[in-house]
Coordinates of C-alpha atoms (C1' of nucleotides) in Angstrom, one line a residue:
Chain A
M1 CA 14.1 -2.3 30.3
K2 CA 12.7 1.3 30.2
L3 CA 11.6 3.2 27.0
S4 CA 13.1 6.4 27.1
Q5 CA 12.1 8.8 24.9
R6 CA 14.0 9.0 22.2
G7 CA 12.6 5.1 21.9
E8 CA 9.1 5.9 22.4
Y9 CA 9.7 7.9 19.0
A10 CA 11.8 6.0 17.4
L11 CA 9.2 3.2 18.1
R12 CA 6.4 5.9 16.6
A13 CA 8.5 6.8 13.3
L14 CA 9.0 2.1 12.5
L15 CA 5.0 1.7 13.3
V16 CA 4.3 4.6 11.0
L17 CA 6.6 3.6 8.5
G18 CA 5.1 0.0 9.1
M19 CA 1.2 1.6 8.1
N20 CA 2.9 3.5 4.6
H21 CA 4.8 0.1 4.2
G22 CA 5.5 -0.1 0.3
P23 CA 7.8 0.7 -2.7
G24 CA 7.6 4.7 -1.3
V25 CA 8.8 7.1 1.3
V26 CA 7.7 9.1 4.0
R27 CA 9.0 12.6 5.0
I28 CA 10.5 12.4 8.4
R29 CA 9.0 16.0 8.7
D30 CA 5.3 13.9 8.2
I31 CA 6.4 11.6 10.5
A32 CA 7.5 14.0 13.1
Q33 CA 3.9 16.6 12.4
Q34 CA 1.7 13.0 13.0
Q35 CA 3.6 12.1 16.3
N36 CA 3.6 15.6 17.2
I37 CA 7.9 14.4 17.3
P38 CA 9.9 17.2 16.9
R39 CA 11.3 17.3 13.7
R40 CA 15.4 18.1 14.1
F41 CA 15.1 15.7 17.5
L42 CA 13.7 12.9 15.0
E43 CA 16.0 13.5 12.5
Q44 CA 19.1 11.8 14.7
I45 CA 16.8 9.0 15.2
L46 CA 16.0 7.9 12.1
N47 CA 19.2 8.2 11.4
D48 CA 20.8 6.3 13.7
L49 CA 17.8 3.3 13.1
K50 CA 18.8 3.4 9.4
S51 CA 22.7 3.0 10.2
A52 CA 21.8 0.3 12.5
G53 CA 19.6 -1.1 9.0
F54 CA 16.3 -1.0 10.7
V55 CA 15.9 1.4 8.0
V56 CA 17.1 3.5 4.7
S57 CA 16.6 6.3 3.7
K58 CA 16.3 8.7 -0.1
R59 CA 17.7 12.4 -0.4
G60 CA 16.6 15.2 -2.7
V61 CA 13.5 16.6 -3.1
A62 CA 10.7 13.4 -2.7
G63 CA 13.0 12.0 -0.5
G64 CA 11.9 10.6 3.3
Y65 CA 12.1 6.7 4.6
R66 CA 11.2 3.3 4.2
L67 CA 11.6 0.1 6.0
Q68 CA 15.2 -2.0 5.3
R69 CA 12.9 -4.9 6.1
G70 CA 9.4 -5.9 6.0
P71 CA 7.6 -5.6 9.0
E72 CA 6.8 -8.9 9.4
E73 CA 10.7 -9.8 10.1
I74 CA 11.6 -6.8 13.0
S75 CA 10.9 -7.6 16.0
L76 CA 9.9 -4.9 19.3
A77 CA 13.5 -7.2 20.7
D78 CA 15.6 -6.0 18.4
I79 CA 14.8 -2.7 18.1
I80 CA 14.9 -1.3 21.5
R81 CA 17.6 -3.7 22.8
H82 CA 19.6 -1.0 19.8
L83 CA 18.0 1.5 20.9
E84 CA 18.2 1.5 24.6
G85 CA 21.3 -1.6 25.0
P86 CA 20.6 -4.5 27.0
L87 CA 16.0 -5.7 27.8
A88 CA 17.7 -7.9 31.1
P89 CA 17.3 -5.5 34.6
V90 CA 20.6 -6.3 35.4
G91 CA 23.8 -7.1 33.1
C92 CA 24.6 -9.7 34.3
V93 CA 22.2 -11.7 33.0
S94 CA 21.9 -10.4 30.1
V95 CA 22.4 -12.8 26.8
N96 CA 23.6 -9.8 24.7
Y97 CA 24.9 -7.0 26.2
Y98 CA 26.5 -9.3 28.8
Q99 CA 29.1 -8.0 31.9
R100 CA 29.7 -9.6 34.6
C101 CA 29.0 -8.6 38.5
S102 CA 30.6 -8.6 42.1
C103 CA 29.0 -10.9 43.3
P104 CA 31.3 -13.5 44.0
D105 CA 29.5 -16.7 42.0
E106 CA 26.8 -16.1 39.3
G107 CA 24.8 -19.7 39.8
K108 CA 25.0 -19.2 43.1
C109 CA 23.0 -15.6 43.8
A110 CA 19.3 -15.5 44.7
I111 CA 18.7 -12.2 43.3
R112 CA 20.9 -13.1 39.4
S113 CA 17.9 -16.0 39.4
V114 CA 14.9 -13.9 39.7
M115 CA 16.5 -11.8 37.3
Q116 CA 16.4 -14.6 34.5
E117 CA 13.3 -14.6 35.3
V118 CA 12.1 -11.2 34.6
R119 CA 14.5 -11.2 31.8
D120 CA 13.2 -14.0 30.3
A121 CA 9.1 -12.7 30.6
I122 CA 10.5 -8.9 29.0
V123 CA 12.1 -11.4 26.4
G124 CA 9.0 -13.4 25.9
V125 CA 6.6 -10.5 25.4
L126 CA 8.7 -7.8 22.8
E127 CA 10.4 -10.7 20.8
G128 CA 6.8 -12.0 20.4
V129 CA 5.7 -8.5 18.5
S130 CA 6.5 -7.5 14.8
V131 CA 6.3 -4.8 13.8
A132 CA 4.1 -5.8 11.3
H133 CA 1.9 -7.3 15.2
L134 CA 1.3 -3.4 15.8
C135 CA 0.7 -3.1 12.3
D136 CA -2.5 -5.5 13.3
R137 CA -3.4 -4.0 16.5
V138 CA -3.1 -0.1 16.0
R139 CA -6.2 -2.1 12.9
D140 CA -7.4 -4.1 15.5
L141 CA -7.6 -1.1 18.0
Q142 CA -8.8 1.6 15.4
G143 CA -12.1 -0.6 15.0
P144 CA -13.1 0.3 10.6
L145 CA -11.9 4.1 9.9
E146 CA -14.0 4.8 6.8
N147 CA -11.3 6.8 6.2
P148 CA -8.7 4.7 5.7
L149 CA -5.5 7.4 5.9
D150 CA -7.2 8.7 9.0
Y151 CA -6.1 6.4 12.1
V152 CA -3.9 7.8 15.0
I153 CA -0.6 5.9 16.5
Chain B
M1 CA 12.0 -1.1 35.1
K2 CA 16.9 -1.6 34.8
L3 CA 18.0 -2.0 38.7
S4 CA 21.1 0.6 39.4
Q5 CA 24.1 0.1 41.3
R6 CA 21.8 1.5 44.5
G7 CA 19.4 -0.9 44.4
E8 CA 21.3 -3.6 43.4
Y9 CA 23.6 -2.8 46.9
A10 CA 19.7 -2.2 48.4
L11 CA 18.1 -6.0 47.3
R12 CA 21.3 -7.1 48.7
A13 CA 21.3 -6.3 52.2
L14 CA 17.9 -6.6 52.5
L15 CA 18.9 -10.6 51.7
V16 CA 21.1 -9.9 54.7
L17 CA 18.7 -9.1 57.1
G18 CA 16.9 -11.3 55.4
M19 CA 19.0 -13.9 56.5
N20 CA 19.3 -12.5 59.6
H21 CA 16.2 -12.1 60.4
G22 CA 15.8 -12.4 64.6
P23 CA 14.7 -10.7 67.6
G24 CA 18.5 -8.9 67.1
V25 CA 20.8 -6.0 64.7
V26 CA 22.9 -6.9 61.8
R27 CA 25.2 -3.6 61.6
I28 CA 25.9 -2.0 58.3
R29 CA 29.1 -2.3 58.5
D30 CA 29.7 -6.2 58.7
I31 CA 27.0 -6.3 55.8
A32 CA 29.0 -4.1 53.8
Q33 CA 32.3 -6.2 54.1
Q34 CA 29.8 -9.4 53.3
Q35 CA 28.8 -7.8 50.5
N36 CA 31.5 -5.2 49.2
I37 CA 28.8 -2.2 49.1
P38 CA 30.8 1.0 49.8
R39 CA 29.8 1.7 53.4
R40 CA 29.0 5.2 53.9
F41 CA 26.9 4.9 50.4
L42 CA 25.2 1.6 52.2
E43 CA 24.3 4.5 54.8
Q44 CA 22.6 6.0 52.6
I45 CA 20.1 3.2 51.4
L46 CA 19.8 1.6 54.7
N47 CA 18.5 5.1 55.9
D48 CA 15.7 5.1 52.8
L49 CA 14.4 2.0 53.5
K50 CA 14.2 3.3 57.0
S51 CA 12.0 5.3 56.2
A52 CA 10.9 3.3 53.8
G53 CA 9.2 1.2 56.8
F54 CA 11.4 -1.7 55.5
V55 CA 13.9 -1.8 58.2
V56 CA 13.9 -0.6 61.8
S57 CA 16.9 0.4 63.1
K58 CA 18.3 0.4 66.2
R59 CA 21.4 3.1 67.5
G60 CA 24.2 3.0 69.3
V61 CA 27.1 0.8 70.1
A62 CA 25.8 -2.2 70.2
G63 CA 23.3 -1.4 66.7
G64 CA 22.2 -1.6 63.4
Y65 CA 19.4 -3.2 61.1
R66 CA 16.9 -5.5 60.8
L67 CA 13.9 -6.1 58.8
Q68 CA 10.7 -4.3 59.6
R69 CA 8.0 -7.1 59.0
G70 CA 8.6 -10.2 58.4
P71 CA 10.4 -11.4 54.8
E72 CA 7.0 -13.3 53.4
E73 CA 5.4 -10.1 54.0
I74 CA 8.6 -7.7 51.2
S75 CA 7.6 -8.9 47.5
L76 CA 10.7 -8.2 45.4
A77 CA 8.3 -5.4 43.7
D78 CA 7.7 -3.5 46.4
I79 CA 10.4 -3.0 47.2
I80 CA 12.1 -2.2 43.5
R81 CA 9.1 -0.3 43.0
H82 CA 9.9 2.4 46.3
L83 CA 13.5 1.9 45.4
E84 CA 13.6 2.9 41.5
G85 CA 9.5 4.2 40.5
P86 CA 7.6 2.6 37.8
L87 CA 8.0 -1.6 38.0
A88 CA 6.5 -0.2 34.1
P89 CA 8.9 0.4 31.2
V90 CA 6.8 3.5 29.8
G91 CA 4.6 5.9 31.8
C92 CA 1.3 5.3 30.8
V93 CA 1.3 2.0 31.6
S94 CA 1.9 2.2 35.6
V95 CA -0.2 1.6 38.2
N96 CA 1.5 3.1 41.0
Y97 CA 3.0 5.8 39.2
Y98 CA 0.9 6.9 36.3
Q99 CA 2.0 9.0 33.9
R100 CA 0.6 10.4 31.4
C101 CA 1.6 10.0 27.7
S102 CA 1.0 11.9 24.5
C103 CA -0.4 9.9 22.4
P104 CA -4.4 11.3 21.2
D105 CA -5.8 7.9 22.5
E106 CA -4.0 5.7 25.2
G107 CA -6.7 2.6 24.5
K108 CA -6.1 2.8 21.2
C109 CA -2.3 3.1 21.2
A110 CA -0.7 0.2 20.0
I111 CA 2.5 1.0 21.3
R112 CA 1.4 0.6 25.0
S113 CA -0.3 -1.7 24.6
V114 CA 2.7 -3.7 24.3
M115 CA 4.3 -2.3 27.4
Q116 CA 1.4 -3.3 29.1
E117 CA 2.2 -7.0 28.6
V118 CA 5.8 -6.4 29.4
R119 CA 4.3 -4.5 33.0
D120 CA 2.0 -6.9 33.5
A121 CA 5.2 -9.8 32.9
I122 CA 7.4 -8.3 35.1
V123 CA 4.9 -7.1 37.8
G124 CA 3.8 -11.0 37.6
V125 CA 7.3 -11.7 38.4
L126 CA 8.3 -9.9 41.0
E127 CA 5.3 -10.4 42.7
G128 CA 5.9 -13.5 43.6
V129 CA 9.2 -13.1 44.9
S130 CA 9.8 -12.5 48.7
V131 CA 12.3 -12.0 50.6
A132 CA 12.0 -15.2 52.5
H133 CA 11.9 -16.8 49.1
L134 CA 14.9 -14.7 48.7
C135 CA 16.2 -16.5 51.2
D136 CA 14.7 -19.9 50.2
R137 CA 16.6 -18.9 46.9
V138 CA 20.3 -18.8 48.5
R139 CA 19.9 -22.6 50.7
D140 CA 18.9 -23.4 47.4
L141 CA 21.2 -22.3 45.9
Q142 CA 24.2 -23.0 48.0
G143 CA 23.6 -26.4 48.7
P144 CA 24.4 -27.9 52.2
L145 CA 26.9 -26.1 53.8
E146 CA 29.4 -27.7 55.9
N147 CA 28.7 -24.9 58.0
P148 CA 25.9 -22.6 58.5
L149 CA 27.4 -19.8 58.6
D150 CA 29.4 -19.6 55.4
Y151 CA 27.1 -18.5 52.6
V152 CA 27.2 -16.5 50.3
I153 CA 24.5 -13.9 48.3
Chain C
dA1 C1' 21.9 25.1 -14.4
dG2 C1' 19.8 27.2 -10.9
dT3 C1' 16.9 26.4 -6.9
dA4 C1' 13.8 24.6 -3.5
dT5 C1' 13.7 20.1 -0.3
dA6 C1' 15.1 16.1 1.9
dC7 C1' 18.3 13.9 4.3
dT8 C1' 23.9 14.4 6.2
dT9 C1' 26.7 15.1 9.9
dG10 C1' 28.7 17.1 13.5
dA11 C1' 28.7 19.5 17.1
dC12 C1' 26.8 21.6 20.8
dT13 C1' 24.0 22.0 25.3
dA14 C1' 21.0 22.4 29.5
dA15 C1' 19.0 19.2 33.0
dA16 C1' 17.9 14.9 35.3
dT17 C1' 20.3 11.4 36.6
dT18 C1' 23.8 7.4 39.4
dA19 C1' 27.8 6.5 42.4
dG20 C1' 29.6 8.0 45.8
dT21 C1' 32.2 10.8 49.3
dC22 C1' 32.4 13.7 52.8
dG23 C1' 31.5 16.4 58.4
dG24 C1' 30.1 16.5 61.9
dG25 C1' 25.1 15.0 65.4
dA26 C1' 22.6 12.4 68.0
dT27 C1' 22.0 7.6 71.0
dT28 C1' 23.1 4.0 74.7
dA29 C1' 26.5 -0.1 76.2
dT30 C1' 29.5 -0.3 79.2
Chain D
dA1 C1' 32.5 9.4 79.8
dT2 C1' 33.8 7.1 76.0
dA3 C1' 33.3 4.5 72.2
dA4 C1' 30.6 2.8 69.1
dT5 C1' 26.7 3.5 66.0
dC6 C1' 23.5 5.1 63.5
dC7 C1' 21.8 9.7 61.4
dC8 C1' 21.1 14.0 58.4
dG9 C1' 22.2 16.7 55.1
dA10 C1' 25.1 19.0 51.5
dC11 C1' 28.3 17.9 48.2
dT12 C1' 31.1 16.6 43.6
dA13 C1' 31.9 14.2 39.8
dA14 C1' 30.7 11.1 35.7
dT15 C1' 27.2 9.6 32.8
dT16 C1' 23.0 10.1 30.3
dT17 C1' 19.0 12.2 28.4
dA18 C1' 16.5 15.6 25.9
dG19 C1' 16.8 18.4 22.6
dT20 C1' 19.4 22.1 19.3
dC21 C1' 22.2 24.5 15.9
dA22 C1' 24.6 24.6 11.3
dA23 C1' 26.3 23.9 7.3
dG24 C1' 27.2 20.3 3.8
dT25 C1' 25.3 16.4 0.2
dA26 C1' 22.3 14.4 -3.3
dT27 C1' 17.9 15.1 -5.9
dA28 C1' 14.3 16.0 -8.6
dC29 C1' 11.6 19.4 -12.0
dT30 C1' 11.8 23.5 -14.1

DNA sequence: AGTATACTTGACTAAATTAGTCGGGATTAT
DNA sequence: ATAATCCCGACTAATTTAGTCAAGTATACT
C-alpha cells in the first residue's frame, strides 16, 4: 500500500469534515485553504468521495460538504481501498481486489505466504482506525488549546 | 508498499538462487525458464541486484549468478527497499527514504501517526524474513517430495 | 427575477513510472 | 577460435499521477 498525493489529500479533507461534523457543511475552498490543497484538484477528489458514499454535498450559495455517515463508521481501510485500490502488496493476497498471479500453485508459494502476513499487518492497523479515531488523535496530539478553532491537521 | 512485477521477479530470482546456494552459479536462462520471467527483463533485474551487492556473477561459458552473502543474511526488507524504495506508505514516516511532507507540524499530524503504525507493521514482517526463511517456507509448503529437484516457487 | 456563490461534469495535459525489448560489446571454458 | 554467457545503455508503449480548465446546474439572498 502506498498513499498517493491524491489519497493523502482525501484523508486530510475527510479529517477536516470529521472535525467539523454536524448538521452544517464545509466549503471546498475552506478545506483547500486550510490544508493547502489545490482547489480544483480537491473538487475532483471530493466528487469522487461523494459518488463513493463517504460524503454528501449541498449545492448553491451556502453549499459545501459533510460526512454522509458518522465519523466512527468510516474506517481508513475503507477510504484507502476506494482511493488506491488494494491494501495488499500483491494482488494474489488481496481479499477485496484479488487477482491471480502467474505462479503455478498459490497454496505453495512462499513469497505469497509472506505477502499475506504483510497484508494482514496493514489491514490490522487500518481497519482499526476510523475518522473519529483520527479526530481523537488530532485532539490528543495538539494538547489543550486556548482557542478550540485553532487546530491543525 | 506495493510490489511491482519487477520486484516480484527479483524476489523469485533470489529465491531460486537461495534454493541453489553453494559454490556454483545459476544461469539467467534457467531462472527465467523455471519462473516464467522474460529473459531480457530478468537480465536487467539481476544486473541491478548485482550492483546493489545482493548477488555476484560469473561471466563466460559456465557463467551465471549466485548470492553474494548467505541467504540468512539477506532480509526481504533490504531487497524490497532497494527495488521499490520506501516500505512506508508515505515519505514522512520512512526511515530510509524520509521526505518531509507539507503538513505544518509532523509531530502533531494524526494521519502521520497512523501511517507510522502501518510502516512499523510492514517493516516488522519484512525485517523478520530472510531469503533463508523463504527457502524454509518453500520446503514446508511443498511437503516431502520424491525428487528433491522437483520443487516449485 | 436576478445575481453571486458553490458544487458538477467531463475533457484535457505534462511528467513520471512500469514493463519490457533490443543491439551489440566483453569474458571465459573448451 | 568460437560458442555461451553476462554486461550495458538506449529505446518504446502503455499506464498512472497530479493537476488544470471551461462551461453547466442548483441555491440563497435581495
